Structure formats: C-alpha cells, structure tokens
GROMACS .gro file of C-alpha atoms in nm:
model
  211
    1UNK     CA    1   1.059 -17.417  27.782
    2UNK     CA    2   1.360 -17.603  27.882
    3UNK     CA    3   1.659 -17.763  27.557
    4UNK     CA    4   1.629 -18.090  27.545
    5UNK     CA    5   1.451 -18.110  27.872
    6UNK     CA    6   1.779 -18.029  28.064
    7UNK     CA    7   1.805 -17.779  28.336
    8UNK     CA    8   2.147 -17.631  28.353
    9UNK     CA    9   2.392 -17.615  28.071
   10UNK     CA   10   2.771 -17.577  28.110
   11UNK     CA   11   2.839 -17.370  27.837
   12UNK     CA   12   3.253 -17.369  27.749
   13UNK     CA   13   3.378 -17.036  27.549
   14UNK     CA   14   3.701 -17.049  27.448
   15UNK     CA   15   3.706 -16.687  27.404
   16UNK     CA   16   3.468 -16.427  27.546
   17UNK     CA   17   3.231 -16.378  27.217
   18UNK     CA   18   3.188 -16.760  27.114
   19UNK     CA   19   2.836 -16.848  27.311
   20UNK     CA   20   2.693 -16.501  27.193
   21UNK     CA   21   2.808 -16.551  26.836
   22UNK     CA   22   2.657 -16.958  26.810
   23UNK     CA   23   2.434 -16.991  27.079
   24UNK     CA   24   2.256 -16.668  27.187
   25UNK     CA   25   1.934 -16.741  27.013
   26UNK     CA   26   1.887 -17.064  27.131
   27UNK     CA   27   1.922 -16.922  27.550
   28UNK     CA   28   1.701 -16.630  27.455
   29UNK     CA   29   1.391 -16.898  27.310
   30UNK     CA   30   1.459 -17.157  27.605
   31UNK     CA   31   1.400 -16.947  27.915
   32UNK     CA   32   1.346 -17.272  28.177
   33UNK     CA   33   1.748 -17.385  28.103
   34UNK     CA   34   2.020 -17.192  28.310
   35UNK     CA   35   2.363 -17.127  28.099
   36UNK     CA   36   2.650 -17.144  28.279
   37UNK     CA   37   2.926 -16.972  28.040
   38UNK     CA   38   3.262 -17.101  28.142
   39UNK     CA   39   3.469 -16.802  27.994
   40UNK     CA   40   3.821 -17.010  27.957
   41UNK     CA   41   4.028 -16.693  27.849
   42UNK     CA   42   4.069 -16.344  27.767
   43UNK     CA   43   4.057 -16.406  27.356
   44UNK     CA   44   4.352 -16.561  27.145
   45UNK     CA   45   4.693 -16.468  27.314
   46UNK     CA   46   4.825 -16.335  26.997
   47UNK     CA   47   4.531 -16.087  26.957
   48UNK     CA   48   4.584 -15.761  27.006
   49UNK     CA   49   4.251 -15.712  27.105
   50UNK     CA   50   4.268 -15.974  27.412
   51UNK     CA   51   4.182 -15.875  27.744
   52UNK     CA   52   3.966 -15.794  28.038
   53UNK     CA   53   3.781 -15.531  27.827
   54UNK     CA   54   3.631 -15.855  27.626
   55UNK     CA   55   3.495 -15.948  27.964
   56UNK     CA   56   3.316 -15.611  27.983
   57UNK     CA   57   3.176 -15.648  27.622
   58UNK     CA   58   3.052 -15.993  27.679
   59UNK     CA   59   2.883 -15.862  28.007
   60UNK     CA   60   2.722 -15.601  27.839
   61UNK     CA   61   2.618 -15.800  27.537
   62UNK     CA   62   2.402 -16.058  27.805
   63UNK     CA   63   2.276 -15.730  27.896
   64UNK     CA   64   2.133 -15.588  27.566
   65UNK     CA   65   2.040 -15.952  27.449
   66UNK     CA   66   1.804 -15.921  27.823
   67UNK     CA   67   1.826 -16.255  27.956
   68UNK     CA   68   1.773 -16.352  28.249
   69UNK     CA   69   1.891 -16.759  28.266
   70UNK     CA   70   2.257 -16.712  28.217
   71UNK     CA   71   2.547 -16.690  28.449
   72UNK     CA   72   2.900 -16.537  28.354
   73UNK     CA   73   3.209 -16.743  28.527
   74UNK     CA   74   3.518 -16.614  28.421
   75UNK     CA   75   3.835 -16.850  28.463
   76UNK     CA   76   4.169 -16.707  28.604
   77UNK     CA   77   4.496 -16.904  28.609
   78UNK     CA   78   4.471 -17.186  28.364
   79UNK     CA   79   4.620 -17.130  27.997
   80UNK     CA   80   4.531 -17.352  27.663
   81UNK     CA   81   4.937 -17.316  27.590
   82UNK     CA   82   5.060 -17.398  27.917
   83UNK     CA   83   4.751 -17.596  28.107
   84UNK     CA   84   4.733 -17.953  28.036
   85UNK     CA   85   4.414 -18.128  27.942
   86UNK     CA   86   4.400 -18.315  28.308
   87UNK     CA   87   4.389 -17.960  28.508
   88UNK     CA   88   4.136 -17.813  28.297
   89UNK     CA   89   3.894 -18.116  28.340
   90UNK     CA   90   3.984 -18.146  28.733
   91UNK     CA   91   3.886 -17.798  28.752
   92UNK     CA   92   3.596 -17.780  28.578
   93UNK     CA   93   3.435 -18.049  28.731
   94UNK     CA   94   3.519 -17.934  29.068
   95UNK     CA   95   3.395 -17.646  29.019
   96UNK     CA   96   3.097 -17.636  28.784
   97UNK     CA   97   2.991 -17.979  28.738
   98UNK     CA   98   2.717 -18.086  29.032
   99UNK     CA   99   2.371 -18.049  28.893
  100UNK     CA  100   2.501 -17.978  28.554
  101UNK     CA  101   2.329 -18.195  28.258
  102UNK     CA  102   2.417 -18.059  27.946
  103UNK     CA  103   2.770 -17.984  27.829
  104UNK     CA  104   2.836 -17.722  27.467
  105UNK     CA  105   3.158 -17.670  27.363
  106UNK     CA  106   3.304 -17.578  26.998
  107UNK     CA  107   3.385 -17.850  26.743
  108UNK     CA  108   3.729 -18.012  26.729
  109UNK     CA  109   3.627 -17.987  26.319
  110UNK     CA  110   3.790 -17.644  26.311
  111UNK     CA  111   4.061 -17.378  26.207
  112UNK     CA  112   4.146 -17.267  26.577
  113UNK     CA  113   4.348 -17.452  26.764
  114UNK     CA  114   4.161 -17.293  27.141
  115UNK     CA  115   3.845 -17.432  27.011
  116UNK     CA  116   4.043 -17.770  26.913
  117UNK     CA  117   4.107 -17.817  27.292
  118UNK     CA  118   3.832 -17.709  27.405
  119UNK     CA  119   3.638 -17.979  27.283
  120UNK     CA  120   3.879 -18.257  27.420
  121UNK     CA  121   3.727 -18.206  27.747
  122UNK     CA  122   3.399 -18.279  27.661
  123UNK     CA  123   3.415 -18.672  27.683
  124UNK     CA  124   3.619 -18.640  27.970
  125UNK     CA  125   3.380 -18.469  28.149
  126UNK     CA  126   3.113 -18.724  28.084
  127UNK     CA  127   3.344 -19.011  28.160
  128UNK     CA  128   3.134 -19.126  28.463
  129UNK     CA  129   2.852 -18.874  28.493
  130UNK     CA  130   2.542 -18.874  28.223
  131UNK     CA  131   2.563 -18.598  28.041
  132UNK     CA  132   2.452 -18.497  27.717
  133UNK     CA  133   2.727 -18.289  27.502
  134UNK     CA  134   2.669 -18.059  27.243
  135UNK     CA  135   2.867 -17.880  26.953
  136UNK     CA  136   2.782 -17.574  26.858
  137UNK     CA  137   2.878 -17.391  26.518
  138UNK     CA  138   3.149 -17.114  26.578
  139UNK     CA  139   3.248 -16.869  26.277
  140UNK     CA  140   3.590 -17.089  26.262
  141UNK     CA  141   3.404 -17.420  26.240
  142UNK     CA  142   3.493 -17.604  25.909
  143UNK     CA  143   3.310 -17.715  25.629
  144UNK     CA  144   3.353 -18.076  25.709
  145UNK     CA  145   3.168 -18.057  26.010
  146UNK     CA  146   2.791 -18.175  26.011
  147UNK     CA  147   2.521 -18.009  26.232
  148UNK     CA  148   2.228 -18.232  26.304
  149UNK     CA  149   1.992 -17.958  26.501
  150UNK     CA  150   1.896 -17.663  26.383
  151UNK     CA  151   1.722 -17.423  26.607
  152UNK     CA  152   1.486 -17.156  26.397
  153UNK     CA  153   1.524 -16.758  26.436
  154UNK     CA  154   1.280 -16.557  26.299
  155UNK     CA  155   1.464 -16.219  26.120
  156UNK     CA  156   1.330 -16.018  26.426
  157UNK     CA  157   1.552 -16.250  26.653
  158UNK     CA  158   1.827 -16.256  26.402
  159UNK     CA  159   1.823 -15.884  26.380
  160UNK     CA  160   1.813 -15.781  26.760
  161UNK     CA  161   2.102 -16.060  26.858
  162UNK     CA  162   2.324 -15.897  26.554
  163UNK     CA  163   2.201 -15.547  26.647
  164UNK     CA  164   2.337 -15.669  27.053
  165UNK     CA  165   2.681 -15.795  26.878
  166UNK     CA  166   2.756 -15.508  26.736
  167UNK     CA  167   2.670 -15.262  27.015
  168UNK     CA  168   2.874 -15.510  27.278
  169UNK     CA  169   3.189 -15.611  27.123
  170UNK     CA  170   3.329 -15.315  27.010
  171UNK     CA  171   3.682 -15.457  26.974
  172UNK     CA  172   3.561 -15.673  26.719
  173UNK     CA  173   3.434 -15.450  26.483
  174UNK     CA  174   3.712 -15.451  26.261
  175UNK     CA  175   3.627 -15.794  26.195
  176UNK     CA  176   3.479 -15.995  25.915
  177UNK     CA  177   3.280 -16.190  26.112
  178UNK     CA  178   3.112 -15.921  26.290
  179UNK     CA  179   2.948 -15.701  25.964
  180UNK     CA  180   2.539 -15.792  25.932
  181UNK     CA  181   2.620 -15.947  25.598
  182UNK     CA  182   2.867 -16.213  25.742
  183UNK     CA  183   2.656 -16.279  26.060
  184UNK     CA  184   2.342 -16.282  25.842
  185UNK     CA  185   2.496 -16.558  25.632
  186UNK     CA  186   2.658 -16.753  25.984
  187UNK     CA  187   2.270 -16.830  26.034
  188UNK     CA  188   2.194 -16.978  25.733
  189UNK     CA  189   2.149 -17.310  25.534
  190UNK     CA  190   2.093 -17.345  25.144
  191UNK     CA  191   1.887 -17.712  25.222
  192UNK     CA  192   1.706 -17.495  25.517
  193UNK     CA  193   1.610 -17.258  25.332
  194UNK     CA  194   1.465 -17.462  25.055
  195UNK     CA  195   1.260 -17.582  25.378
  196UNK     CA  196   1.172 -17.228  25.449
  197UNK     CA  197   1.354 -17.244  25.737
  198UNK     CA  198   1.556 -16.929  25.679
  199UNK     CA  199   1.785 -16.843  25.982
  200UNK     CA  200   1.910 -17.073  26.240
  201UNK     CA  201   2.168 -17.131  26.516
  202UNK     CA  202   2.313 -17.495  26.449
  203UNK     CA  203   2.457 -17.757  26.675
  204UNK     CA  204   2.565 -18.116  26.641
  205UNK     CA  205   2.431 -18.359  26.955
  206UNK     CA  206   2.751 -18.604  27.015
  207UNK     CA  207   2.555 -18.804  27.294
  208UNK     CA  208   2.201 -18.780  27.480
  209UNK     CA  209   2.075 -18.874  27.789
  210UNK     CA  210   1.714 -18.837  27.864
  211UNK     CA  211   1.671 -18.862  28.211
   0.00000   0.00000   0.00000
C-alpha cells in the first residue's frame, strides 16, 4: 500500500532520531512508498550527545524497526548556523529531488529553531515541481500547531517501534522524551480517543497533488 498514492518520499530530519520518533509507524504500514531520510546533521550543535554515533543508532534503529522501503542519506558539509537557506535547497534538489513526490519535514510551529529551518525549504522545493508536502509531529512541535491526518497504530505497533527506540538510541536515554510513558502519550489524542482511535502518528498535509 503506497501514502497518499505517492511513490518516493523525501523525508528531511533535522537531527538523526526525528523520522523514527514521528513517522516510523506510518513507513512500517505503507510498504509500496520508498523513504528517502535526508539526515541534515549530527543532532543540535550544543548537544553533548551530537555526533556520528547518532548515525549508528539511527542505522540500527531502521534495523530493529525491519523495513525494508527506506534509504539513509546522510548530509556532510552544510550547517543550519552557517548554511544559508539558498544552498540547502540547491542541494537538495540536485541531489534528491528527480522522481521524488512527496516532501515531510517538521513544523515551523515549534520550540527548535533546526526544525524552524527546516521547514522553510519545503515551499521552495515545490516552487516549480508538484509536490505534495507534509508536516509531521516532532516531540518539540507546539501546541498551536494543528494536525489534520492521523495515521492509526495498534498498541502492538506502538509497543515494538518504542521497544526499537529505546534499544537504538542509546544516547538518548537520559531523555524525557524517550521513557514509554512520554512516547506512549506522543501518540495520542484526547478527541481520538473518544473515537476509539487510541494511538496515532500525526501529520498536517500543507498541499496535495494527486497525480
């Protein structure tokens, strides 16, 4: 089953554990789209915990999840304090645009200012090619922020991605973010669940193009 009838996503990660935090349940259910993560750094340059080893953990954490429609591209060279806005677009559509259809990138509605740029490329990207972006929810997205698609996880799901996190991103374990009751709560949604609908990755469609 393809999302949204699109066959490859470009996928941008500020940081090496942002797609597997929002977005891992949603590229193990849709097996028929390929997920191009664009890793765009190391982690936050003022975190101690920064570095190639996050690389590693990510890796492994595709690993455990056992997927087999994503691809890893890790960027070298470009920084969000001293890259402008211009290079980073130039390069990613040189290099990971063509056949692309789908764009996901963090919301600018939120606390960290990697994330904030991050999502300034997004219409950029688009500006003469058809794509259809998507936000997805990071643990830093605000309140204020809207989703407007939910996609369901059963607790098995929710359970074996957390059980993954935990096992893969061992730098991160200190973390509030990355205890089961915290991610438990990430995935849910007081209206949802009055729906039943009791965990769920969520994501915010800015523009779609059904082609």
């Amino acid at each position: 089953m393809k999302f949204l009838n699109k066959n490859r996503a470009m996928c941008l990660c500020p940081h090496p554990d942002d797609t597997a935090l929002s977005m891992s349940g949603l590229v193990k259910k849709y097996t028929d789209t390929m997920f191009h993560m664009i890793y765009l750094s190391t982690g936050t340059a003022t975190d101690s915990t920064s570095g190639p080893n996050r690389f590693d953990e990510d890796i492994l954490f595709w690993n455990l999840l056992d997927v087999k429609n994503v691809e890893l591209h890790f960027i070298d060279g470009c920084t969000f304090d001293s890259t402008p806005i211009s290079s980073w677009v130039t390069m990613l559509e040189k290099q990971f645009l063509d056949d692309t259809d789908l764009v996901f990138s963090p919301s600018n509605i939120d606390s960290h200012y990697e994330h904030q740029i991050t999502n300034s490329f997004l219409y950029p990207l688009s500006r003469s090619k058809p794509l259809t972006l998507v936000e997805y929810k990071a643990v830093s997205t605000l309140r204020e922020w809207v989703p407007n698609l939910f996609v369901a996880m059963d607790e098995k799901l929710l359970y074996n991605k957390i059980d993954c996190l935990q096992r893969a991103f061992i730098s991160q374990m200190d973390s509030a973010y990355f205890q089961t009751p915290e991610l438990t709560q990430f995935h849910e949604d007081f209206i949802n669940k009055k729906r039943s609908f009791q965990y769920s990755e969520m994501y915010k469609i800015l523009q779609y193009y059904d082609q």
